[in-house]
Amino acid sequence: MTHETLKLRPATLVACLCAALIMLGCAPAPGGGQGEAQGNGAPITENTKVYQWKMVTTWPKNLPGLGTAPERLADRLRVMSNGRLDIKVYGAGELVPALEVFDAVSQGTAQMGHGAAYYWRGKNPATAMFATVPFGMNAQEMNGWLHYGGGMALWRELYGQFNLVPFAAGNSGVQMAGWFNKEINSIEDLQGLRMRIPGIGGEVFARAGGVPVILPGGEIFTALQTGAIDATEWVGPYNDLAFSLHKAAKYYYYPGWHEPGPTLEAMVNKEAWEALPPDLQAMIEVATQAINEDMLSEFTARNNAALDTLINEHGVQLRRLPDDVIAALRDASKEVVAEIADADPLAKKIYESYMAYLKDVRRYHGISEQAYLNVRE
Ligand code: CA
């Protein structure tokens, strides 16, 4: 081997390698539009491939709290991944209607979605247990059940049937019972009342004599203002003020018996998930956990000031639901929630896991969180 060939051979090899990689860089990336070549001609490797995803949401674009969470999630993932996971967020109706998010991600129209599992009760009644259950767990307890009590494994099993991988990605804390165009003094006042209330809460409301209506957030204000509905629940002061619901109804009731700490969800199309390298998968796990905590912190920080504004600047009448109304709703809830277990064996397993955890956590929270809040005054 001559000195000359020793000099030339590595150069030739490098040239060939570069050509091959440039060709790869020009070729469409695998994954059916989920990935894209780098534009600068640099070689694409697992560490440089860019995944351009769409995230559809059930929320109006940039609605405080609920709508800003998916935007923050996408922003953080873009930074954490150095741009390799580039997710464009669509508000409700921009790519698909709010209540078609589940199907859109299941079918791969979008790789990711953000919503609330109780919107998908038509797929399986047990989906609602991963959002919230009337008189059930609060935010802290839901996080315990999902991440350390077996809940997440069951959620993944259920959503796996629909080609989806779910994540907890937000929590509003205890919500408000809602906005009413008249005072509620007894259970009689609920009879025939048309109220926007989704999830299991809606079914309970029906058992108590009301007429539940399901509407996405963006349609609530007009429906209440025009009298198409008599009442609505939405979230709490921070979000309700943003929707100007005080301009459509005067009486604002608590406590949010129907949504004591709803978990919001992120979901990823299963094939899109499996096509990601492990580090990007880990980033999604971590970023969703962060946004799950972040949303609860934001609502906790902002609800007080928003409630003050509603009462002091807009003359909103704050009311507590009467005890007999609460008791009737609680009784109806037990029936409705128990019926979830009848849907199929997996729904039964989910119901039993949730109820067993609730029983356990109540025992300890009775002498810790609850006992403490009772003595703090
Ligand atoms: Ca709500």
Short mmCIF file of C-alpha atoms and ligand atoms in Angstrom, two decimals:
data_model
loop_
_atom_site.label_atom_id
_atom_site.label_comp_id
_atom_site.label_asym_id
_atom_site.label_seq_id
_atom_site.Cartn_x
_atom_site.Cartn_y
_atom_site.Cartn_z
CA MET A 1 0.00 0.00 0.00
CA THR A 2 1.54 3.28 -1.09
CA HIS A 3 1.56 6.52 0.80
CA GLU A 4 -0.65 7.98 -1.96
CA THR A 5 -3.41 5.37 -1.62
CA LEU A 6 -3.36 5.76 2.14
CA LYS A 7 -4.05 9.47 1.62
CA LEU A 8 -6.73 8.99 -1.04
CA ARG A 9 -8.70 6.10 0.29
CA PRO A 10 -10.18 7.75 3.38
CA ALA A 11 -11.06 10.84 1.31
CA THR A 12 -12.84 8.67 -1.26
CA LEU A 13 -14.72 6.86 1.48
CA VAL A 14 -15.82 10.15 3.05
CA ALA A 15 -17.01 11.45 -0.30
CA CYS A 16 -19.06 8.30 -0.92
CA LEU A 17 -20.53 8.44 2.56
CA CYS A 18 -21.46 12.10 2.15
CA ALA A 19 -23.14 11.45 -1.18
CA ALA A 20 -25.15 8.62 0.31
CA LEU A 21 -26.22 10.69 3.27
CA ILE A 22 -27.11 13.68 1.09
CA MET A 23 -29.29 11.35 -0.98
CA LEU A 24 -30.91 10.12 2.22
CA GLY A 25 -31.40 13.71 3.28
CA CYS A 26 -33.21 14.48 0.05
CA ALA A 27 -35.42 11.41 0.27
CA PRO A 28 -38.78 11.58 2.07
CA ALA A 29 -38.41 10.55 5.70
CA PRO A 30 -40.15 7.38 6.78
CA GLY A 31 -43.33 7.63 8.79
CA GLY A 32 -45.88 8.94 6.27
CA GLY A 33 -45.44 12.66 6.65
CA GLN A 34 -44.55 12.51 10.33
CA GLY A 35 -40.91 13.25 9.65
CA GLU A 36 -39.04 15.54 7.37
CA ALA A 37 -35.51 15.87 6.06
CA GLN A 38 -33.33 18.65 7.32
CA GLY A 39 -33.26 21.58 4.94
CA ASN A 40 -29.55 22.30 5.31
CA GLY A 41 -28.34 19.14 3.61
CA ALA A 42 -26.82 17.74 6.80
CA PRO A 43 -27.17 14.01 7.25
CA ILE A 44 -30.32 12.79 8.94
CA THR A 45 -29.79 10.50 11.88
CA GLU A 46 -32.06 9.42 14.71
CA ASN A 47 -30.70 12.45 16.56
CA THR A 48 -31.47 15.01 13.90
CA LYS A 49 -34.66 13.76 12.25
CA VAL A 50 -37.48 16.28 12.68
CA TYR A 51 -40.98 15.01 13.49
CA GLN A 52 -43.57 17.51 12.39
CA TRP A 53 -46.80 16.73 14.21
CA LYS A 54 -50.24 18.19 14.46
CA MET A 55 -52.01 18.48 17.83
CA VAL A 56 -55.77 18.98 17.72
CA THR A 57 -57.57 20.18 20.85
CA THR A 58 -61.08 20.39 22.23
CA TRP A 59 -60.43 23.98 23.42
CA PRO A 60 -60.81 27.33 21.73
CA LYS A 61 -57.39 28.53 20.56
CA ASN A 62 -55.37 29.97 23.47
CA LEU A 63 -58.25 29.85 25.99
CA PRO A 64 -56.55 30.67 29.34
CA GLY A 65 -55.48 27.52 31.15
CA LEU A 66 -57.08 24.82 29.04
CA GLY A 67 -56.12 26.23 25.66
CA THR A 68 -52.73 27.60 26.61
CA ALA A 69 -51.62 24.26 28.12
CA PRO A 70 -51.29 22.43 24.78
CA GLU A 71 -49.42 25.44 23.37
CA ARG A 72 -47.01 25.37 26.31
CA LEU A 73 -46.65 21.61 25.94
CA ALA A 74 -45.71 21.99 22.27
CA ASP A 75 -43.32 24.87 23.04
CA ARG A 76 -41.52 22.90 25.74
CA LEU A 77 -41.22 19.81 23.58
CA ARG A 78 -39.74 21.92 20.76
CA VAL A 79 -37.10 23.35 23.12
CA MET A 80 -36.39 20.09 24.96
CA SER A 81 -35.93 18.23 21.68
CA ASN A 82 -33.88 20.98 20.06
CA GLY A 83 -36.55 21.29 17.41
CA ARG A 84 -36.78 17.57 16.59
CA LEU A 85 -40.36 17.35 17.82
CA ASP A 86 -42.14 20.22 16.13
CA ILE A 87 -45.84 20.23 17.02
CA LYS A 88 -48.36 22.66 15.56
CA VAL A 89 -51.38 23.16 17.82
CA TYR A 90 -54.88 23.57 16.41
CA GLY A 91 -57.76 25.04 18.42
CA ALA A 92 -61.23 23.50 18.31
CA GLY A 93 -62.64 23.66 14.78
CA GLU A 94 -59.39 24.68 13.11
CA LEU A 95 -58.57 21.23 11.79
CA VAL A 96 -61.39 19.12 13.25
CA PRO A 97 -64.39 20.01 15.47
CA ALA A 98 -63.80 19.86 19.25
CA LEU A 99 -65.65 16.61 19.76
CA GLU A 100 -63.87 14.80 16.92
CA VAL A 101 -60.40 15.05 18.47
CA PHE A 102 -60.43 11.44 19.70
CA ASP A 103 -61.28 10.02 16.27
CA ALA A 104 -58.85 12.34 14.48
CA VAL A 105 -55.90 11.14 16.57
CA SER A 106 -57.09 7.53 16.56
CA GLN A 107 -57.17 7.58 12.75
CA GLY A 108 -53.92 9.52 12.38
CA THR A 109 -55.39 12.72 10.92
CA ALA A 110 -53.35 14.32 13.72
CA GLN A 111 -50.55 12.65 15.68
CA MET A 112 -51.57 14.20 19.00
CA GLY A 113 -54.63 15.59 20.78
CA HIS A 114 -55.49 17.47 23.97
CA GLY A 115 -58.90 17.20 25.60
CA ALA A 116 -60.79 15.54 28.43
CA ALA A 117 -61.56 11.82 28.54
CA TYR A 118 -65.21 12.29 29.55
CA TYR A 119 -65.98 13.67 26.09
CA TRP A 120 -65.51 10.13 24.77
CA ARG A 121 -68.10 8.28 26.86
CA GLY A 122 -69.72 7.15 23.61
CA LYS A 123 -66.62 5.02 22.95
CA ASN A 124 -66.72 3.44 26.41
CA PRO A 125 -68.48 4.81 29.52
CA ALA A 126 -65.33 4.12 31.55
CA THR A 127 -63.37 6.82 29.68
CA ALA A 128 -65.00 9.34 32.02
CA MET A 129 -63.27 7.82 35.03
CA PHE A 130 -59.96 9.10 33.64
CA ALA A 131 -61.30 12.66 33.62
CA THR A 132 -63.50 12.98 36.69
CA VAL A 133 -66.27 11.29 38.62
CA PRO A 134 -68.99 13.19 40.55
CA PHE A 135 -68.20 13.17 44.27
CA GLY A 136 -65.01 11.29 43.36
CA MET A 137 -61.32 12.07 43.59
CA ASN A 138 -59.79 15.54 43.63
CA ALA A 139 -56.71 16.51 41.59
CA GLN A 140 -54.18 15.28 44.12
CA GLU A 141 -55.97 11.95 44.44
CA MET A 142 -56.36 11.51 40.67
CA ASN A 143 -52.63 12.01 40.22
CA GLY A 144 -51.97 9.43 42.92
CA TRP A 145 -54.28 6.90 41.31
CA LEU A 146 -53.04 7.46 37.76
CA HIS A 147 -49.32 7.46 38.48
CA TYR A 148 -48.96 5.25 41.55
CA GLY A 149 -52.27 3.44 41.94
CA GLY A 150 -52.60 1.50 38.68
CA GLY A 151 -54.87 4.00 36.91
CA MET A 152 -52.52 4.87 34.04
CA ALA A 153 -51.99 1.23 33.04
CA LEU A 154 -55.78 0.80 32.77
CA TRP A 155 -56.11 4.06 30.82
CA ARG A 156 -53.44 2.85 28.36
CA GLU A 157 -55.22 -0.51 28.06
CA LEU A 158 -58.55 1.17 27.28
CA TYR A 159 -57.19 3.77 24.83
CA GLY A 160 -54.97 1.10 23.26
CA GLN A 161 -58.19 -0.41 21.86
CA PHE A 162 -58.54 2.83 19.89
CA ASN A 163 -54.96 3.08 18.67
CA LEU A 164 -54.12 5.77 21.24
CA VAL A 165 -51.57 6.33 24.01
CA PRO A 166 -52.96 8.66 26.75
CA PHE A 167 -51.17 10.93 29.22
CA ALA A 168 -52.44 13.09 32.10
CA ALA A 169 -51.84 16.65 30.89
CA GLY A 170 -53.57 19.17 33.09
CA ASN A 171 -56.02 19.56 35.94
CA SER A 172 -58.31 22.46 36.82
CA GLY A 173 -58.76 21.49 40.46
CA VAL A 174 -62.30 21.52 41.92
CA GLN A 175 -64.58 23.32 39.48
CA MET A 176 -67.62 25.50 40.12
CA ALA A 177 -71.15 24.03 40.00
CA GLY A 178 -71.93 26.56 37.29
CA TRP A 179 -73.99 29.49 36.05
CA PHE A 180 -77.77 29.56 36.41
CA ASN A 181 -80.29 32.08 35.13
CA LYS A 182 -82.40 31.55 38.29
CA GLU A 183 -81.80 30.65 41.92
CA ILE A 184 -81.71 26.98 42.87
CA ASN A 185 -83.49 26.60 46.19
CA SER A 186 -84.54 22.96 46.04
CA ILE A 187 -84.39 19.88 43.85
CA GLU A 188 -87.67 21.10 42.25
CA ASP A 189 -85.75 23.94 40.65
CA LEU A 190 -83.68 21.44 38.64
CA GLN A 191 -86.72 19.82 37.01
CA GLY A 192 -86.57 20.32 33.24
CA LEU A 193 -83.65 22.70 33.55
CA ARG A 194 -81.53 22.60 30.39
CA MET A 195 -77.90 22.66 31.48
CA ARG A 196 -74.68 22.21 29.56
CA ILE A 197 -72.95 19.55 31.62
CA PRO A 198 -70.80 16.79 30.07
CA GLY A 199 -69.55 13.48 31.40
CA ILE A 200 -71.02 11.40 34.18
CA GLY A 201 -72.19 14.66 35.79
CA GLY A 202 -74.61 15.12 32.91
CA GLU A 203 -76.09 11.66 33.44
CA VAL A 204 -76.45 12.35 37.18
CA PHE A 205 -78.11 15.68 36.39
CA ALA A 206 -80.61 13.82 34.20
CA ARG A 207 -81.45 11.39 37.04
CA ALA A 208 -82.09 14.39 39.26
CA GLY A 209 -84.65 15.71 36.77
CA GLY A 210 -82.55 18.06 34.66
CA VAL A 211 -81.87 17.98 30.92
CA PRO A 212 -78.12 17.71 30.21
CA VAL A 213 -76.81 19.25 27.02
CA ILE A 214 -73.34 18.61 25.60
CA LEU A 215 -71.71 21.58 23.89
CA PRO A 216 -68.04 22.33 23.29
CA GLY A 217 -66.71 25.31 25.23
CA GLY A 218 -66.79 27.71 22.33
CA GLU A 219 -70.59 27.39 21.95
CA ILE A 220 -71.58 27.86 25.60
CA PHE A 221 -71.85 31.64 25.84
CA THR A 222 -74.21 32.05 22.89
CA ALA A 223 -76.37 29.11 23.99
CA LEU A 224 -76.76 30.58 27.48
CA GLN A 225 -77.31 34.13 26.28
CA THR A 226 -79.97 33.15 23.75
CA GLY A 227 -81.80 30.92 26.23
CA ALA A 228 -81.08 27.71 24.32
CA ILE A 229 -79.84 26.49 27.71
CA ASP A 230 -80.81 27.69 31.22
CA ALA A 231 -77.55 26.90 32.93
CA THR A 232 -74.02 25.77 32.26
CA GLU A 233 -71.00 24.52 34.03
CA TRP A 234 -67.65 25.37 32.50
CA VAL A 235 -64.55 25.38 34.69
CA GLY A 236 -63.99 27.95 37.43
CA PRO A 237 -63.62 31.71 37.84
CA TYR A 238 -60.43 32.08 35.76
CA ASN A 239 -61.85 30.33 32.68
CA ASP A 240 -65.46 31.42 33.18
CA LEU A 241 -64.46 35.10 33.32
CA ALA A 242 -62.52 34.63 30.06
CA PHE A 243 -65.77 33.36 28.47
CA SER A 244 -67.77 36.31 29.92
CA LEU A 245 -70.35 33.85 31.25
CA HIS A 246 -71.37 36.50 33.83
CA LYS A 247 -72.91 38.44 30.95
CA ALA A 248 -75.25 35.54 30.19
CA ALA A 249 -76.31 34.41 33.69
CA LYS A 250 -76.25 35.99 37.13
CA TYR A 251 -76.09 33.19 39.69
CA TYR A 252 -72.78 31.42 40.19
CA TYR A 253 -73.02 28.22 42.22
CA TYR A 254 -70.53 26.06 44.12
CA PRO A 255 -69.24 23.46 44.90
CA GLY A 256 -68.35 21.64 41.69
CA TRP A 257 -69.77 18.30 42.80
CA HIS A 258 -69.61 16.95 39.25
CA GLU A 259 -65.94 17.78 38.57
CA PRO A 260 -63.90 17.59 41.76
CA GLY A 261 -60.52 17.64 39.99
CA PRO A 262 -60.77 16.70 36.35
CA THR A 263 -57.67 15.40 34.61
CA LEU A 264 -57.12 16.78 31.14
CA GLU A 265 -55.50 14.46 28.66
CA ALA A 266 -52.93 14.40 25.92
CA MET A 267 -53.22 11.49 23.52
CA VAL A 268 -50.82 10.27 20.89
CA ASN A 269 -51.58 8.12 17.87
CA LYS A 270 -50.05 4.71 18.56
CA GLU A 271 -48.10 4.38 15.29
CA ALA A 272 -46.76 7.93 15.67
CA TRP A 273 -45.72 7.08 19.24
CA GLU A 274 -43.99 3.86 18.23
CA ALA A 275 -42.12 5.65 15.43
CA LEU A 276 -40.43 7.99 17.93
CA PRO A 277 -36.96 7.26 19.32
CA PRO A 278 -36.89 6.57 23.09
CA ASP A 279 -35.54 10.01 24.02
CA LEU A 280 -38.43 11.83 22.32
CA GLN A 281 -40.89 9.43 23.96
CA ALA A 282 -39.32 10.25 27.33
CA MET A 283 -39.64 13.97 26.59
CA ILE A 284 -43.37 13.56 25.96
CA GLU A 285 -43.74 11.62 29.24
CA VAL A 286 -41.89 14.34 31.16
CA ALA A 287 -43.43 17.35 29.39
CA THR A 288 -46.98 16.06 29.92
CA GLN A 289 -46.25 15.49 33.62
CA ALA A 290 -44.94 19.05 33.80
CA ILE A 291 -48.00 20.52 32.08
CA ASN A 292 -50.24 18.40 34.30
CA GLU A 293 -48.77 20.16 37.34
CA ASP A 294 -48.45 23.53 35.61
CA MET A 295 -52.15 23.86 34.79
CA LEU A 296 -53.21 23.09 38.36
CA SER A 297 -50.75 25.69 39.64
CA GLU A 298 -52.07 28.30 37.23
CA PHE A 299 -55.71 27.73 38.16
CA THR A 300 -54.82 27.73 41.86
CA ALA A 301 -53.03 31.06 41.45
CA ARG A 302 -55.62 32.77 39.25
CA ASN A 303 -59.08 31.62 40.39
CA ASN A 304 -59.21 33.86 43.48
CA ALA A 305 -58.56 37.11 41.64
CA ALA A 306 -61.00 36.15 38.88
CA LEU A 307 -63.73 35.41 41.45
CA ASP A 308 -63.15 38.81 43.06
CA THR A 309 -63.51 40.46 39.65
CA LEU A 310 -66.73 38.56 38.92
CA ILE A 311 -68.29 39.54 42.25
CA ASN A 312 -66.96 43.06 42.74
CA GLU A 313 -66.83 44.37 39.19
CA HIS A 314 -69.63 42.41 37.52
CA GLY A 315 -72.14 41.96 40.35
CA VAL A 316 -72.21 38.18 40.13
CA GLN A 317 -74.30 36.48 42.83
CA LEU A 318 -72.29 33.72 44.49
CA ARG A 319 -74.42 30.89 45.91
CA ARG A 320 -73.86 27.49 47.53
CA LEU A 321 -76.05 24.64 46.31
CA PRO A 322 -78.57 23.72 49.06
CA ASP A 323 -77.79 20.61 51.10
CA ASP A 324 -80.83 18.68 49.85
CA VAL A 325 -79.83 19.31 46.24
CA ILE A 326 -76.30 18.10 46.99
CA ALA A 327 -77.71 15.01 48.74
CA ALA A 328 -79.97 14.15 45.79
CA LEU A 329 -77.11 14.56 43.33
CA ARG A 330 -74.83 12.42 45.52
CA ASP A 331 -77.40 9.60 45.64
CA ALA A 332 -77.89 9.72 41.87
CA SER A 333 -74.11 9.70 41.36
CA LYS A 334 -73.68 6.42 43.20
CA GLU A 335 -76.17 4.74 40.86
CA VAL A 336 -74.77 6.22 37.66
CA VAL A 337 -71.12 5.59 38.49
CA ALA A 338 -71.84 1.97 39.48
CA GLU A 339 -73.48 1.38 36.08
CA ILE A 340 -70.15 2.08 34.34
CA ALA A 341 -68.99 -1.33 35.54
CA ASP A 342 -71.74 -3.02 33.48
CA ALA A 343 -70.34 -1.84 30.13
CA ASP A 344 -67.71 -4.58 29.66
CA PRO A 345 -65.04 -6.45 31.66
CA LEU A 346 -62.42 -3.69 31.21
CA ALA A 347 -64.87 -1.01 32.35
CA LYS A 348 -65.56 -3.16 35.42
CA LYS A 349 -61.85 -3.42 36.13
CA ILE A 350 -61.45 0.37 35.78
CA TYR A 351 -64.46 1.03 38.02
CA GLU A 352 -63.20 -1.36 40.69
CA SER A 353 -59.68 0.08 40.63
CA TYR A 354 -60.98 3.66 40.91
CA MET A 355 -63.40 2.89 43.74
CA ALA A 356 -60.86 0.85 45.72
CA TYR A 357 -58.31 3.65 45.46
CA LEU A 358 -60.92 6.27 46.42
CA LYS A 359 -61.87 4.26 49.48
CA ASP A 360 -58.23 3.99 50.57
CA VAL A 361 -57.30 7.58 49.88
CA ARG A 362 -60.40 8.93 51.64
CA ARG A 363 -59.42 7.11 54.79
CA TYR A 364 -56.06 8.85 54.97
CA HIS A 365 -57.14 12.20 53.54
CA GLY A 366 -59.88 12.29 56.16
CA ILE A 367 -57.21 12.68 58.82
CA SER A 368 -54.74 14.68 56.71
CA GLU A 369 -55.88 17.06 53.92
CA GLN A 370 -59.53 17.29 54.96
CA ALA A 371 -58.81 17.43 58.68
CA TYR A 372 -56.25 20.13 58.10
CA LEU A 373 -58.55 22.30 55.92
CA ASN A 374 -61.24 21.99 58.58
CA VAL A 375 -58.96 23.33 61.31
CA ARG A 376 -57.22 26.02 59.25
CA GLU A 377 -60.12 28.42 59.70
CA CA B 1 -66.37 21.53 33.53
#
